[in-house]
Amino acid sequence: MDWYKEALYIREQSMKSNELFGTSLPLIASENILSPLCKEVLLSDFHGRYAEGTPGNRYYEGCEFFDNVELKAIELAKKLFRCSYADVRPTAGTTANMAVLKALIKPGETATVLDTADGAHISFGRWGAAGVRGINLVFYPFNDEEMNIDVDGAKKVIREVKPKLALFGQSVFLFPTPLKELAEVAHEVGAYVVYDGAHVLGLIAAGFFQDPLREGADVMTGSTHKTLPGPQGG
């Protein structure tokens, strides 16, 4: 086998993809375009280094510049989303959701959530991170005409089920979630409110969408390669 030839084939496919999307208008809402600055940093020496741990407490030497970047990213995230705590380590939005599920709910406990058939992200479904965690999922009713959660029906579900977590946020949706009304009910029964803002994070940051942390969410997760254009990450 000619390994060099095989490598050139991979390069050729990469170039063809560049050409395709360089002359097209992709309308996939979960994608974005990296800035030249972002591409430059991804091609830097950071790319091939380990930085396991947290700033000032790494398992590898030579991570002082990683520390500087991570601390700056945390500082900026807290300012951007007006929150008291931010973690920029997750490698994807799903990874961020997994961290939240691990921290706030135990296997066998109950969470309320929208069904994936109604637009919820797969990580909050039975075949995603929630299912892997062993969570009992109870779905909110959905209003097909309004294309949004049925508020009265969802309130009833939350009050009856008394979930440990009330999960919100979608990967397919047109309108803001009626979060404020539902968060109030969730807090009444002692539930944590989690909002997955991955697909609209840039709109939230810019003030062009709902503001989950001001509308009752205890935790908001997201990703950095959709409406918040950056590298793949959460």
PDB file of C-alpha atoms in Angstrom:
ATOM      1  CA  MET A   1       0.000   0.000   0.000  1.00  0.00           C
ATOM      2  CA  ASP A   2       1.242   3.471  -0.886  1.00  0.00           C
ATOM      3  CA  TRP A   3       0.611   5.375   2.350  1.00  0.00           C
ATOM      4  CA  TYR A   4       1.667   8.691   0.826  1.00  0.00           C
ATOM      5  CA  LYS A   5      -0.933   8.223  -1.896  1.00  0.00           C
ATOM      6  CA  GLU A   6      -3.547   7.453   0.746  1.00  0.00           C
ATOM      7  CA  ALA A   7      -2.633  10.628   2.626  1.00  0.00           C
ATOM      8  CA  LEU A   8      -2.979  12.655  -0.569  1.00  0.00           C
ATOM      9  CA  TYR A   9      -6.456  11.197  -1.045  1.00  0.00           C
ATOM     10  CA  ILE A  10      -7.489  12.523   2.372  1.00  0.00           C
ATOM     11  CA  ARG A  11      -6.002  15.905   1.521  1.00  0.00           C
ATOM     12  CA  GLU A  12      -7.869  15.916  -1.785  1.00  0.00           C
ATOM     13  CA  GLN A  13     -11.190  15.295  -0.029  1.00  0.00           C
ATOM     14  CA  SER A  14     -10.415  18.136   2.354  1.00  0.00           C
ATOM     15  CA  MET A  15      -9.703  20.492  -0.522  1.00  0.00           C
ATOM     16  CA  LYS A  16     -12.911  19.452  -2.291  1.00  0.00           C
ATOM     17  CA  SER A  17     -14.889  20.173   0.862  1.00  0.00           C
ATOM     18  CA  ASN A  18     -13.256  23.604   1.066  1.00  0.00           C
ATOM     19  CA  GLU A  19     -14.231  24.251  -2.546  1.00  0.00           C
ATOM     20  CA  LEU A  20     -17.803  23.029  -2.059  1.00  0.00           C
ATOM     21  CA  PHE A  21     -18.544  25.180   0.964  1.00  0.00           C
ATOM     22  CA  GLY A  22     -16.457  28.075  -0.294  1.00  0.00           C
ATOM     23  CA  THR A  23     -18.850  28.481  -3.214  1.00  0.00           C
ATOM     24  CA  SER A  24     -22.090  27.525  -1.454  1.00  0.00           C
ATOM     25  CA  LEU A  25     -24.517  28.999   1.042  1.00  0.00           C
ATOM     26  CA  PRO A  26     -25.011  26.302   3.709  1.00  0.00           C
ATOM     27  CA  LEU A  27     -28.267  26.741   5.630  1.00  0.00           C
ATOM     28  CA  ILE A  28     -27.531  24.291   8.425  1.00  0.00           C
ATOM     29  CA  ALA A  29     -28.320  26.235  11.596  1.00  0.00           C
ATOM     30  CA  SER A  30     -25.982  24.177  13.763  1.00  0.00           C
ATOM     31  CA  GLU A  31     -22.897  25.162  11.736  1.00  0.00           C
ATOM     32  CA  ASN A  32     -20.882  28.346  11.436  1.00  0.00           C
ATOM     33  CA  ILE A  33     -17.644  29.697   9.953  1.00  0.00           C
ATOM     34  CA  LEU A  34     -14.416  30.084  11.897  1.00  0.00           C
ATOM     35  CA  SER A  35     -12.703  33.443  11.876  1.00  0.00           C
ATOM     36  CA  PRO A  36      -9.109  33.633  10.567  1.00  0.00           C
ATOM     37  CA  LEU A  37      -7.957  34.400  14.125  1.00  0.00           C
ATOM     38  CA  CYS A  38      -9.635  31.262  15.459  1.00  0.00           C
ATOM     39  CA  LYS A  39      -8.076  29.137  12.708  1.00  0.00           C
ATOM     40  CA  GLU A  40      -4.668  30.622  13.499  1.00  0.00           C
ATOM     41  CA  VAL A  41      -4.926  29.649  17.167  1.00  0.00           C
ATOM     42  CA  LEU A  42      -6.101  26.144  16.278  1.00  0.00           C
ATOM     43  CA  LEU A  43      -2.978  25.728  14.131  1.00  0.00           C
ATOM     44  CA  SER A  44      -0.690  26.907  16.934  1.00  0.00           C
ATOM     45  CA  ASP A  45       1.339  24.710  19.272  1.00  0.00           C
ATOM     46  CA  PHE A  46      -1.694  24.529  21.576  1.00  0.00           C
ATOM     47  CA  HIS A  47      -3.231  22.045  19.162  1.00  0.00           C
ATOM     48  CA  GLY A  48      -1.055  19.076  20.078  1.00  0.00           C
ATOM     49  CA  ARG A  49      -0.555  19.669  23.802  1.00  0.00           C
ATOM     50  CA  TYR A  50      -2.143  18.129  26.862  1.00  0.00           C
ATOM     51  CA  ALA A  51      -3.540  20.439  29.519  1.00  0.00           C
ATOM     52  CA  GLU A  52      -5.371  18.056  31.814  1.00  0.00           C
ATOM     53  CA  GLY A  53      -6.527  19.574  35.076  1.00  0.00           C
ATOM     54  CA  THR A  54      -7.375  23.157  35.964  1.00  0.00           C
ATOM     55  CA  PRO A  55      -5.374  26.410  35.856  1.00  0.00           C
ATOM     56  CA  GLY A  56      -2.563  26.209  38.379  1.00  0.00           C
ATOM     57  CA  ASN A  57      -3.188  22.505  38.948  1.00  0.00           C
ATOM     58  CA  ARG A  58      -2.154  20.675  35.781  1.00  0.00           C
ATOM     59  CA  TYR A  59      -0.847  17.147  35.370  1.00  0.00           C
ATOM     60  CA  TYR A  60       1.625  18.256  32.705  1.00  0.00           C
ATOM     61  CA  GLU A  61       4.374  20.864  32.670  1.00  0.00           C
ATOM     62  CA  GLY A  62       4.499  23.821  30.307  1.00  0.00           C
ATOM     63  CA  CYS A  63       0.827  24.740  30.664  1.00  0.00           C
ATOM     64  CA  GLU A  64       1.185  28.323  31.861  1.00  0.00           C
ATOM     65  CA  PHE A  65      -0.080  29.713  28.554  1.00  0.00           C
ATOM     66  CA  PHE A  66      -3.014  27.296  28.597  1.00  0.00           C
ATOM     67  CA  ASP A  67      -3.798  28.630  32.067  1.00  0.00           C
ATOM     68  CA  ASN A  68      -3.768  32.208  30.796  1.00  0.00           C
ATOM     69  CA  VAL A  69      -6.141  31.390  27.942  1.00  0.00           C
ATOM     70  CA  GLU A  70      -8.523  29.320  30.061  1.00  0.00           C
ATOM     71  CA  LEU A  71      -8.698  31.952  32.800  1.00  0.00           C
ATOM     72  CA  LYS A  72      -9.343  34.658  30.204  1.00  0.00           C
ATOM     73  CA  ALA A  73     -12.068  32.546  28.561  1.00  0.00           C
ATOM     74  CA  ILE A  74     -13.753  32.015  31.936  1.00  0.00           C
ATOM     75  CA  GLU A  75     -13.558  35.730  32.706  1.00  0.00           C
ATOM     76  CA  LEU A  76     -15.077  36.674  29.356  1.00  0.00           C
ATOM     77  CA  ALA A  77     -17.810  34.015  29.546  1.00  0.00           C
ATOM     78  CA  LYS A  78     -18.875  35.292  32.968  1.00  0.00           C
ATOM     79  CA  LYS A  79     -19.057  38.848  31.643  1.00  0.00           C
ATOM     80  CA  LEU A  80     -20.835  37.876  28.433  1.00  0.00           C
ATOM     81  CA  PHE A  81     -23.543  35.816  30.105  1.00  0.00           C
ATOM     82  CA  ARG A  82     -23.611  37.762  33.387  1.00  0.00           C
ATOM     83  CA  CYS A  83     -23.090  34.703  35.556  1.00  0.00           C
ATOM     84  CA  SER A  84     -21.063  33.929  38.677  1.00  0.00           C
ATOM     85  CA  TYR A  85     -19.481  30.704  37.403  1.00  0.00           C
ATOM     86  CA  ALA A  86     -18.391  29.412  34.008  1.00  0.00           C
ATOM     87  CA  ASP A  87     -16.613  26.237  32.890  1.00  0.00           C
ATOM     88  CA  VAL A  88     -15.100  26.305  29.406  1.00  0.00           C
ATOM     89  CA  ARG A  89     -13.545  22.831  29.454  1.00  0.00           C
ATOM     90  CA  PRO A  90     -16.305  20.716  27.826  1.00  0.00           C
ATOM     91  CA  THR A  91     -15.375  19.620  24.323  1.00  0.00           C
ATOM     92  CA  ALA A  92     -18.981  19.790  23.067  1.00  0.00           C
ATOM     93  CA  GLY A  93     -22.446  20.837  24.132  1.00  0.00           C
ATOM     94  CA  THR A  94     -23.309  17.205  24.815  1.00  0.00           C
ATOM     95  CA  THR A  95     -20.257  16.918  27.074  1.00  0.00           C
ATOM     96  CA  ALA A  96     -21.462  19.973  28.984  1.00  0.00           C
ATOM     97  CA  ASN A  97     -24.885  18.353  29.363  1.00  0.00           C
ATOM     98  CA  MET A  98     -23.261  15.153  30.614  1.00  0.00           C
ATOM     99  CA  ALA A  99     -21.377  17.122  33.274  1.00  0.00           C
ATOM    100  CA  VAL A 100     -24.602  18.746  34.465  1.00  0.00           C
ATOM    101  CA  LEU A 101     -26.454  15.429  34.593  1.00  0.00           C
ATOM    102  CA  LYS A 102     -23.595  13.813  36.522  1.00  0.00           C
ATOM    103  CA  ALA A 103     -23.569  16.660  39.048  1.00  0.00           C
ATOM    104  CA  LEU A 104     -27.271  17.238  39.631  1.00  0.00           C
ATOM    105  CA  ILE A 105     -29.145  13.952  39.239  1.00  0.00           C
ATOM    106  CA  LYS A 106     -28.643  10.302  40.149  1.00  0.00           C
ATOM    107  CA  PRO A 107     -29.574   7.203  38.141  1.00  0.00           C
ATOM    108  CA  GLY A 108     -33.222   6.338  38.669  1.00  0.00           C
ATOM    109  CA  GLU A 109     -34.260   9.883  39.527  1.00  0.00           C
ATOM    110  CA  THR A 110     -36.683  11.800  37.327  1.00  0.00           C
ATOM    111  CA  ALA A 111     -36.234  14.694  34.923  1.00  0.00           C
ATOM    112  CA  THR A 112     -38.882  16.435  32.856  1.00  0.00           C
ATOM    113  CA  VAL A 113     -37.960  17.304  29.284  1.00  0.00           C
ATOM    114  CA  LEU A 114     -39.347  17.863  25.808  1.00  0.00           C
ATOM    115  CA  ASP A 115     -39.375  14.812  23.542  1.00  0.00           C
ATOM    116  CA  THR A 116     -36.760  14.736  20.780  1.00  0.00           C
ATOM    117  CA  ALA A 117     -39.656  14.380  18.317  1.00  0.00           C
ATOM    118  CA  ASP A 118     -40.732  17.858  19.425  1.00  0.00           C
ATOM    119  CA  GLY A 119     -37.283  19.391  19.043  1.00  0.00           C
ATOM    120  CA  ALA A 120     -35.280  18.489  22.138  1.00  0.00           C
ATOM    121  CA  HIS A 121     -31.608  17.658  21.684  1.00  0.00           C
ATOM    122  CA  ILE A 122     -30.721  13.973  21.587  1.00  0.00           C
ATOM    123  CA  SER A 123     -28.454  14.317  24.637  1.00  0.00           C
ATOM    124  CA  PHE A 124     -31.590  14.892  26.733  1.00  0.00           C
ATOM    125  CA  GLY A 125     -33.266  11.816  25.245  1.00  0.00           C
ATOM    126  CA  ARG A 126     -33.439   8.139  26.153  1.00  0.00           C
ATOM    127  CA  TRP A 127     -30.727   7.306  23.617  1.00  0.00           C
ATOM    128  CA  GLY A 128     -28.480  10.200  24.645  1.00  0.00           C
ATOM    129  CA  ALA A 129     -26.641  11.336  27.753  1.00  0.00           C
ATOM    130  CA  ALA A 130     -29.791  11.293  29.893  1.00  0.00           C
ATOM    131  CA  GLY A 131     -30.444   7.677  28.997  1.00  0.00           C
ATOM    132  CA  VAL A 132     -26.822   6.716  29.613  1.00  0.00           C
ATOM    133  CA  ARG A 133     -27.109   8.322  33.055  1.00  0.00           C
ATOM    134  CA  GLY A 134     -30.126   6.113  33.770  1.00  0.00           C
ATOM    135  CA  ILE A 135     -32.549   8.982  34.281  1.00  0.00           C
ATOM    136  CA  ASN A 136     -36.300   8.460  34.246  1.00  0.00           C
ATOM    137  CA  LEU A 137     -37.603  10.909  31.634  1.00  0.00           C
ATOM    138  CA  VAL A 138     -41.098  12.399  31.634  1.00  0.00           C
ATOM    139  CA  PHE A 139     -42.027  14.531  28.623  1.00  0.00           C
ATOM    140  CA  TYR A 140     -43.722  17.907  28.489  1.00  0.00           C
ATOM    141  CA  PRO A 141     -46.773  18.132  26.228  1.00  0.00           C
ATOM    142  CA  PHE A 142     -46.195  20.079  23.021  1.00  0.00           C
ATOM    143  CA  ASN A 143     -48.556  22.478  21.269  1.00  0.00           C
ATOM    144  CA  ASP A 144     -48.246  21.726  17.549  1.00  0.00           C
ATOM    145  CA  GLU A 145     -50.165  24.816  16.496  1.00  0.00           C
ATOM    146  CA  GLU A 146     -48.037  27.186  18.575  1.00  0.00           C
ATOM    147  CA  MET A 147     -44.894  25.115  17.897  1.00  0.00           C
ATOM    148  CA  ASN A 148     -43.867  25.401  21.525  1.00  0.00           C
ATOM    149  CA  ILE A 149     -44.238  23.731  24.905  1.00  0.00           C
ATOM    150  CA  ASP A 150     -47.808  23.547  26.183  1.00  0.00           C
ATOM    151  CA  VAL A 151     -47.333  25.775  29.238  1.00  0.00           C
ATOM    152  CA  ASP A 152     -50.380  24.685  31.238  1.00  0.00           C
ATOM    153  CA  GLY A 153     -49.775  21.034  30.440  1.00  0.00           C
ATOM    154  CA  ALA A 154     -46.089  21.300  31.342  1.00  0.00           C
ATOM    155  CA  LYS A 155     -46.903  22.978  34.663  1.00  0.00           C
ATOM    156  CA  LYS A 156     -49.228  20.094  35.479  1.00  0.00           C
ATOM    157  CA  VAL A 157     -46.546  17.526  34.610  1.00  0.00           C
ATOM    158  CA  ILE A 158     -43.930  19.267  36.767  1.00  0.00           C
ATOM    159  CA  ARG A 159     -46.268  19.532  39.760  1.00  0.00           C
ATOM    160  CA  GLU A 160     -47.328  15.891  39.484  1.00  0.00           C
ATOM    161  CA  VAL A 161     -43.887  14.399  38.834  1.00  0.00           C
ATOM    162  CA  LYS A 162     -41.812  16.684  41.105  1.00  0.00           C
ATOM    163  CA  PRO A 163     -38.638  16.075  39.078  1.00  0.00           C
ATOM    164  CA  LYS A 164     -35.090  16.467  40.285  1.00  0.00           C
ATOM    165  CA  LEU A 165     -34.306  18.356  37.071  1.00  0.00           C
ATOM    166  CA  ALA A 166     -36.493  20.362  34.735  1.00  0.00           C
ATOM    167  CA  LEU A 167     -34.675  20.360  31.396  1.00  0.00           C
ATOM    168  CA  PHE A 168     -35.301  22.937  28.678  1.00  0.00           C
ATOM    169  CA  GLY A 169     -33.751  24.132  25.429  1.00  0.00           C
ATOM    170  CA  GLN A 170     -33.986  22.586  21.981  1.00  0.00           C
ATOM    171  CA  SER A 171     -32.016  21.876  18.837  1.00  0.00           C
ATOM    172  CA  VAL A 172     -35.071  22.422  16.623  1.00  0.00           C
ATOM    173  CA  PHE A 173     -37.250  25.405  17.535  1.00  0.00           C
ATOM    174  CA  LEU A 174     -38.503  28.723  16.221  1.00  0.00           C
ATOM    175  CA  PHE A 175     -39.551  30.572  19.365  1.00  0.00           C
ATOM    176  CA  PRO A 176     -38.184  31.196  22.863  1.00  0.00           C
ATOM    177  CA  THR A 177     -39.072  28.628  25.505  1.00  0.00           C
ATOM    178  CA  PRO A 178     -41.708  29.824  28.028  1.00  0.00           C
ATOM    179  CA  LEU A 179     -38.998  29.435  30.628  1.00  0.00           C
ATOM    180  CA  LYS A 180     -39.978  31.999  33.239  1.00  0.00           C
ATOM    181  CA  GLU A 181     -43.427  30.514  33.843  1.00  0.00           C
ATOM    182  CA  LEU A 182     -42.151  26.949  33.955  1.00  0.00           C
ATOM    183  CA  ALA A 183     -39.036  27.686  36.022  1.00  0.00           C
ATOM    184  CA  GLU A 184     -41.207  29.158  38.762  1.00  0.00           C
ATOM    185  CA  VAL A 185     -43.206  25.940  38.995  1.00  0.00           C
ATOM    186  CA  ALA A 186     -40.061  23.795  38.852  1.00  0.00           C
ATOM    187  CA  HIS A 187     -38.513  25.714  41.735  1.00  0.00           C
ATOM    188  CA  GLU A 188     -41.750  25.351  43.710  1.00  0.00           C
ATOM    189  CA  VAL A 189     -41.274  21.561  43.706  1.00  0.00           C
ATOM    190  CA  GLY A 190     -37.535  21.784  44.435  1.00  0.00           C
ATOM    191  CA  ALA A 191     -36.224  21.040  40.945  1.00  0.00           C
ATOM    192  CA  TYR A 192     -33.098  22.444  39.349  1.00  0.00           C
ATOM    193  CA  VAL A 193     -33.769  24.201  36.058  1.00  0.00           C
ATOM    194  CA  VAL A 194     -31.313  23.500  33.219  1.00  0.00           C
ATOM    195  CA  TYR A 195     -31.395  25.257  29.847  1.00  0.00           C
ATOM    196  CA  ASP A 196     -29.479  23.886  26.857  1.00  0.00           C
ATOM    197  CA  GLY A 197     -28.691  27.015  24.858  1.00  0.00           C
ATOM    198  CA  ALA A 198     -26.300  25.438  22.364  1.00  0.00           C
ATOM    199  CA  HIS A 199     -28.148  26.396  19.201  1.00  0.00           C
ATOM    200  CA  VAL A 200     -28.979  29.952  20.259  1.00  0.00           C
ATOM    201  CA  LEU A 201     -25.997  30.808  22.471  1.00  0.00           C
ATOM    202  CA  GLY A 202     -24.764  33.588  20.207  1.00  0.00           C
ATOM    203  CA  LEU A 203     -28.237  35.127  20.098  1.00  0.00           C
ATOM    204  CA  ILE A 204     -28.455  34.934  23.892  1.00  0.00           C
ATOM    205  CA  ALA A 205     -25.032  36.541  24.285  1.00  0.00           C
ATOM    206  CA  ALA A 206     -25.955  39.382  21.928  1.00  0.00           C
ATOM    207  CA  GLY A 207     -29.309  40.004  23.601  1.00  0.00           C
ATOM    208  CA  PHE A 208     -31.403  38.958  20.602  1.00  0.00           C
ATOM    209  CA  PHE A 209     -33.132  36.006  22.256  1.00  0.00           C
ATOM    210  CA  GLN A 210     -34.423  35.067  25.677  1.00  0.00           C
ATOM    211  CA  ASP A 211     -32.072  35.351  28.671  1.00  0.00           C
ATOM    212  CA  PRO A 212     -32.331  31.957  30.421  1.00  0.00           C
ATOM    213  CA  LEU A 213     -30.271  32.836  33.498  1.00  0.00           C
ATOM    214  CA  ARG A 214     -32.512  35.836  34.157  1.00  0.00           C
ATOM    215  CA  GLU A 215     -35.666  33.819  33.446  1.00  0.00           C
ATOM    216  CA  GLY A 216     -35.064  31.157  36.078  1.00  0.00           C
ATOM    217  CA  ALA A 217     -32.439  28.730  34.794  1.00  0.00           C
ATOM    218  CA  ASP A 218     -29.984  27.577  37.457  1.00  0.00           C
ATOM    219  CA  VAL A 219     -27.590  26.251  34.823  1.00  0.00           C
ATOM    220  CA  MET A 220     -27.165  27.023  31.139  1.00  0.00           C
ATOM    221  CA  THR A 221     -25.092  24.857  28.820  1.00  0.00           C
ATOM    222  CA  GLY A 222     -24.037  25.590  25.270  1.00  0.00           C
ATOM    223  CA  SER A 223     -21.588  25.003  22.472  1.00  0.00           C
ATOM    224  CA  THR A 224     -19.143  27.232  20.650  1.00  0.00           C
ATOM    225  CA  HIS A 225     -19.622  26.345  16.999  1.00  0.00           C
ATOM    226  CA  LYS A 226     -23.210  27.312  16.210  1.00  0.00           C
ATOM    227  CA  THR A 227     -24.596  30.844  16.615  1.00  0.00           C
ATOM    228  CA  LEU A 228     -21.605  31.527  18.874  1.00  0.00           C
ATOM    229  CA  PRO A 229     -19.004  30.968  16.135  1.00  0.00           C
ATOM    230  CA  GLY A 230     -15.828  29.323  17.326  1.00  0.00           C
ATOM    231  CA  PRO A 231     -14.115  25.941  17.299  1.00  0.00           C
ATOM    232  CA  GLN A 232     -15.960  22.756  18.188  1.00  0.00           C
ATOM    233  CA  GLY A 233     -16.524  22.937  21.932  1.00  0.00           C
ATOM    234  CA  GLY A 234     -19.033  23.362  24.747  1.00  0.00           C
TER     235      GLY A 234
END
